[in-house]
JSON list of C-alpha atoms in Angstrom, two decimals:
[
{"chain": "A", "resi": 1, "resn": "UNK", "atom": "CA", "xyz": [147.81, -49.31, 18.97]},
{"chain": "A", "resi": 2, "resn": "UNK", "atom": "CA", "xyz": [148.26, -48.01, 22.56]},
{"chain": "A", "resi": 3, "resn": "UNK", "atom": "CA", "xyz": [151.51, -46.48, 23.59]},
{"chain": "A", "resi": 4, "resn": "UNK", "atom": "CA", "xyz": [153.72, -48.82, 25.71]},
{"chain": "A", "resi": 5, "resn": "UNK", "atom": "CA", "xyz": [153.92, -46.21, 28.50]},
{"chain": "A", "resi": 6, "resn": "UNK", "atom": "CA", "xyz": [150.20, -45.54, 28.68]},
{"chain": "A", "resi": 7, "resn": "UNK", "atom": "CA", "xyz": [148.09, -47.07, 31.43]},
{"chain": "A", "resi": 8, "resn": "UNK", "atom": "CA", "xyz": [145.89, -49.99, 30.40]},
{"chain": "A", "resi": 9, "resn": "UNK", "atom": "CA", "xyz": [142.31, -49.07, 29.73]},
{"chain": "A", "resi": 10, "resn": "UNK", "atom": "CA", "xyz": [139.64, -50.96, 31.61]},
{"chain": "A", "resi": 11, "resn": "UNK", "atom": "CA", "xyz": [136.14, -51.57, 30.39]},
{"chain": "A", "resi": 12, "resn": "UNK", "atom": "CA", "xyz": [133.08, -51.50, 32.55]},
{"chain": "A", "resi": 13, "resn": "UNK", "atom": "CA", "xyz": [131.22, -54.80, 32.78]},
{"chain": "A", "resi": 14, "resn": "UNK", "atom": "CA", "xyz": [128.07, -55.04, 30.72]},
{"chain": "A", "resi": 15, "resn": "UNK", "atom": "CA", "xyz": [124.89, -54.46, 32.74]},
{"chain": "A", "resi": 16, "resn": "UNK", "atom": "CA", "xyz": [122.68, -57.46, 33.35]},
{"chain": "A", "resi": 17, "resn": "UNK", "atom": "CA", "xyz": [119.42, -57.33, 31.50]},
{"chain": "A", "resi": 18, "resn": "UNK", "atom": "CA", "xyz": [117.92, -60.15, 33.59]},
{"chain": "A", "resi": 19, "resn": "UNK", "atom": "CA", "xyz": [118.28, -61.47, 37.10]},
{"chain": "A", "resi": 20, "resn": "UNK", "atom": "CA", "xyz": [119.59, -65.02, 37.52]},
{"chain": "A", "resi": 21, "resn": "UNK", "atom": "CA", "xyz": [116.99, -67.44, 38.84]},
{"chain": "A", "resi": 22, "resn": "UNK", "atom": "CA", "xyz": [117.12, -67.80, 42.60]},
{"chain": "A", "resi": 23, "resn": "UNK", "atom": "CA", "xyz": [118.05, -71.28, 43.66]},
{"chain": "A", "resi": 24, "resn": "UNK", "atom": "CA", "xyz": [115.29, -73.07, 45.50]},
{"chain": "A", "resi": 25, "resn": "UNK", "atom": "CA", "xyz": [116.07, -73.25, 49.18]},
{"chain": "A", "resi": 26, "resn": "UNK", "atom": "CA", "xyz": [116.19, -76.76, 50.49]},
{"chain": "A", "resi": 27, "resn": "UNK", "atom": "CA", "xyz": [114.71, -77.65, 53.82]},
{"chain": "A", "resi": 28, "resn": "UNK", "atom": "CA", "xyz": [117.35, -78.07, 56.50]},
{"chain": "A", "resi": 29, "resn": "UNK", "atom": "CA", "xyz": [118.33, -81.67, 57.10]},
{"chain": "A", "resi": 30, "resn": "UNK", "atom": "CA", "xyz": [120.00, -82.86, 60.26]},
{"chain": "A", "resi": 31, "resn": "UNK", "atom": "CA", "xyz": [121.58, -86.20, 59.48]},
{"chain": "A", "resi": 32, "resn": "UNK", "atom": "CA", "xyz": [118.27, -87.20, 57.92]},
{"chain": "A", "resi": 33, "resn": "UNK", "atom": "CA", "xyz": [116.67, -87.58, 61.33]},
{"chain": "A", "resi": 34, "resn": "UNK", "atom": "CA", "xyz": [113.52, -85.78, 60.19]},
{"chain": "A", "resi": 35, "resn": "UNK", "atom": "CA", "xyz": [112.84, -88.58, 57.72]},
{"chain": "A", "resi": 36, "resn": "UNK", "atom": "CA", "xyz": [112.77, -91.32, 60.38]},
{"chain": "A", "resi": 37, "resn": "UNK", "atom": "CA", "xyz": [109.17, -92.12, 61.28]},
{"chain": "A", "resi": 38, "resn": "UNK", "atom": "CA", "xyz": [109.70, -94.93, 63.81]},
{"chain": "A", "resi": 39, "resn": "UNK", "atom": "CA", "xyz": [110.31, -93.38, 67.25]},
{"chain": "A", "resi": 40, "resn": "UNK", "atom": "CA", "xyz": [112.43, -96.36, 68.35]},
{"chain": "A", "resi": 41, "resn": "UNK", "atom": "CA", "xyz": [114.72, -95.98, 65.35]},
{"chain": "A", "resi": 42, "resn": "UNK", "atom": "CA", "xyz": [114.78, -92.19, 65.79]},
{"chain": "A", "resi": 43, "resn": "UNK", "atom": "CA", "xyz": [115.79, -92.52, 69.45]},
{"chain": "A", "resi": 44, "resn": "UNK", "atom": "CA", "xyz": [118.49, -95.02, 68.56]},
{"chain": "A", "resi": 45, "resn": "UNK", "atom": "CA", "xyz": [119.95, -92.91, 65.73]},
{"chain": "A", "resi": 46, "resn": "UNK", "atom": "CA", "xyz": [119.73, -89.65, 67.69]},
{"chain": "A", "resi": 47, "resn": "UNK", "atom": "CA", "xyz": [121.45, -91.30, 70.65]},
{"chain": "A", "resi": 48, "resn": "UNK", "atom": "CA", "xyz": [124.26, -92.57, 68.40]},
{"chain": "A", "resi": 49, "resn": "UNK", "atom": "CA", "xyz": [124.74, -89.05, 67.07]},
{"chain": "A", "resi": 50, "resn": "UNK", "atom": "CA", "xyz": [124.69, -87.50, 70.56]},
{"chain": "A", "resi": 51, "resn": "UNK", "atom": "CA", "xyz": [127.35, -89.95, 71.78]},
{"chain": "A", "resi": 52, "resn": "UNK", "atom": "CA", "xyz": [129.49, -89.35, 68.70]},
{"chain": "A", "resi": 53, "resn": "UNK", "atom": "CA", "xyz": [129.23, -85.56, 69.05]},
{"chain": "A", "resi": 54, "resn": "UNK", "atom": "CA", "xyz": [130.11, -85.74, 72.74]},
{"chain": "A", "resi": 55, "resn": "UNK", "atom": "CA", "xyz": [133.16, -87.90, 71.97]},
{"chain": "A", "resi": 56, "resn": "UNK", "atom": "CA", "xyz": [134.22, -85.43, 69.28]},
{"chain": "A", "resi": 57, "resn": "UNK", "atom": "CA", "xyz": [133.74, -82.49, 71.68]},
{"chain": "A", "resi": 58, "resn": "UNK", "atom": "CA", "xyz": [135.80, -84.23, 74.35]},
{"chain": "A", "resi": 59, "resn": "UNK", "atom": "CA", "xyz": [138.61, -84.94, 71.88]},
{"chain": "A", "resi": 60, "resn": "UNK", "atom": "CA", "xyz": [138.54, -81.37, 70.58]},
{"chain": "A", "resi": 61, "resn": "UNK", "atom": "CA", "xyz": [138.80, -80.10, 74.17]},
{"chain": "A", "resi": 62, "resn": "UNK", "atom": "CA", "xyz": [141.90, -82.25, 74.70]},
{"chain": "A", "resi": 63, "resn": "UNK", "atom": "CA", "xyz": [143.46, -80.70, 71.61]},
{"chain": "A", "resi": 64, "resn": "UNK", "atom": "CA", "xyz": [142.58, -77.24, 72.96]},
{"chain": "A", "resi": 65, "resn": "UNK", "atom": "CA", "xyz": [144.33, -78.10, 76.22]},
{"chain": "A", "resi": 66, "resn": "UNK", "atom": "CA", "xyz": [147.45, -79.41, 74.46]},
{"chain": "A", "resi": 67, "resn": "UNK", "atom": "CA", "xyz": [147.61, -76.32, 72.26]},
{"chain": "A", "resi": 68, "resn": "UNK", "atom": "CA", "xyz": [147.21, -74.07, 75.32]},
{"chain": "A", "resi": 69, "resn": "UNK", "atom": "CA", "xyz": [150.03, -75.93, 77.09]},
{"chain": "A", "resi": 70, "resn": "UNK", "atom": "CA", "xyz": [152.28, -75.55, 74.06]},
{"chain": "A", "resi": 71, "resn": "UNK", "atom": "CA", "xyz": [151.51, -71.83, 73.79]},
{"chain": "A", "resi": 72, "resn": "UNK", "atom": "CA", "xyz": [152.31, -71.38, 77.50]},
{"chain": "A", "resi": 73, "resn": "UNK", "atom": "CA", "xyz": [155.56, -73.38, 77.37]},
{"chain": "A", "resi": 74, "resn": "UNK", "atom": "CA", "xyz": [158.31, -71.21, 78.92]},
{"chain": "A", "resi": 75, "resn": "UNK", "atom": "CA", "xyz": [160.85, -72.69, 76.48]},
{"chain": "A", "resi": 76, "resn": "UNK", "atom": "CA", "xyz": [159.09, -70.95, 73.57]},
{"chain": "A", "resi": 77, "resn": "UNK", "atom": "CA", "xyz": [160.40, -67.55, 72.58]},
{"chain": "A", "resi": 78, "resn": "UNK", "atom": "CA", "xyz": [156.83, -66.53, 71.72]},
{"chain": "A", "resi": 79, "resn": "UNK", "atom": "CA", "xyz": [155.30, -67.89, 74.92]},
{"chain": "A", "resi": 80, "resn": "UNK", "atom": "CA", "xyz": [151.87, -66.50, 75.75]},
{"chain": "A", "resi": 81, "resn": "UNK", "atom": "CA", "xyz": [150.70, -65.65, 79.26]},
{"chain": "A", "resi": 82, "resn": "UNK", "atom": "CA", "xyz": [147.52, -67.26, 80.56]},
{"chain": "A", "resi": 83, "resn": "UNK", "atom": "CA", "xyz": [145.57, -64.03, 80.01]},
{"chain": "A", "resi": 84, "resn": "UNK", "atom": "CA", "xyz": [146.47, -63.98, 76.30]},
{"chain": "A", "resi": 85, "resn": "UNK", "atom": "CA", "xyz": [145.53, -67.65, 75.89]},
{"chain": "A", "resi": 86, "resn": "UNK", "atom": "CA", "xyz": [142.24, -66.98, 77.67]},
{"chain": "A", "resi": 87, "resn": "UNK", "atom": "CA", "xyz": [141.55, -64.06, 75.36]},
{"chain": "A", "resi": 88, "resn": "UNK", "atom": "CA", "xyz": [142.26, -66.10, 72.22]},
{"chain": "A", "resi": 89, "resn": "UNK", "atom": "CA", "xyz": [140.08, -69.01, 73.31]},
{"chain": "A", "resi": 90, "resn": "UNK", "atom": "CA", "xyz": [137.38, -66.83, 74.89]},
{"chain": "A", "resi": 91, "resn": "UNK", "atom": "CA", "xyz": [137.97, -68.43, 78.29]},
{"chain": "A", "resi": 92, "resn": "UNK", "atom": "CA", "xyz": [138.41, -66.96, 81.73]},
{"chain": "A", "resi": 93, "resn": "UNK", "atom": "CA", "xyz": [141.99, -66.67, 82.89]},
{"chain": "A", "resi": 94, "resn": "UNK", "atom": "CA", "xyz": [141.39, -69.26, 85.61]},
{"chain": "A", "resi": 95, "resn": "UNK", "atom": "CA", "xyz": [140.00, -71.71, 83.07]},
{"chain": "A", "resi": 96, "resn": "UNK", "atom": "CA", "xyz": [143.02, -71.06, 80.81]},
{"chain": "A", "resi": 97, "resn": "UNK", "atom": "CA", "xyz": [145.37, -71.93, 83.70]},
{"chain": "A", "resi": 98, "resn": "UNK", "atom": "CA", "xyz": [143.49, -75.18, 84.30]},
{"chain": "A", "resi": 99, "resn": "UNK", "atom": "CA", "xyz": [143.52, -76.01, 80.57]},
{"chain": "A", "resi": 100, "resn": "UNK", "atom": "CA", "xyz": [147.28, -75.35, 80.40]},
{"chain": "A", "resi": 101, "resn": "UNK", "atom": "CA", "xyz": [147.83, -77.71, 83.34]},
{"chain": "A", "resi": 102, "resn": "UNK", "atom": "CA", "xyz": [145.56, -80.34, 81.77]},
{"chain": "A", "resi": 103, "resn": "UNK", "atom": "CA", "xyz": [147.36, -79.96, 78.44]},
{"chain": "A", "resi": 104, "resn": "UNK", "atom": "CA", "xyz": [150.75, -80.40, 80.09]},
{"chain": "A", "resi": 105, "resn": "UNK", "atom": "CA", "xyz": [149.53, -83.64, 81.65]},
{"chain": "A", "resi": 106, "resn": "UNK", "atom": "CA", "xyz": [148.20, -84.86, 78.29]},
{"chain": "A", "resi": 107, "resn": "UNK", "atom": "CA", "xyz": [151.49, -84.01, 76.60]},
{"chain": "A", "resi": 108, "resn": "UNK", "atom": "CA", "xyz": [153.48, -85.79, 79.35]},
{"chain": "A", "resi": 109, "resn": "UNK", "atom": "CA", "xyz": [151.29, -88.86, 78.96]},
{"chain": "A", "resi": 110, "resn": "UNK", "atom": "CA", "xyz": [151.70, -88.79, 75.19]},
{"chain": "A", "resi": 111, "resn": "UNK", "atom": "CA", "xyz": [155.51, -88.99, 75.25]},
{"chain": "A", "resi": 112, "resn": "UNK", "atom": "CA", "xyz": [157.08, -92.36, 76.04]},
{"chain": "A", "resi": 113, "resn": "UNK", "atom": "CA", "xyz": [159.74, -90.95, 78.42]},
{"chain": "A", "resi": 114, "resn": "UNK", "atom": "CA", "xyz": [157.25, -88.76, 80.30]},
{"chain": "A", "resi": 115, "resn": "UNK", "atom": "CA", "xyz": [158.97, -85.51, 79.33]},
{"chain": "A", "resi": 116, "resn": "UNK", "atom": "CA", "xyz": [156.85, -82.54, 78.22]}
]
């Protein structure tokens, strides 16, 4: 029986005597568009996806702007300057200033009394 003060002994893992089977790589699927044979249907479905992705990108950009405005809020003790926001978001400093202004407007519009 090991002494209570002695360090625990660790065992080495057993070596593998075989390699696990590699999983078969599946062909890449993009919303199953590659399986649509009719060009009319393909155009319709691809257009739906493009519109949906653009709407999602626009909404995500609005959230970026609101977050930038919140980070730049002078009432925050941990307020970030425009240059730091630009660095975090991989923007130019000018673009960060414009996003902060846009975010402030979105935040004002979101509150019923118009306050930021």
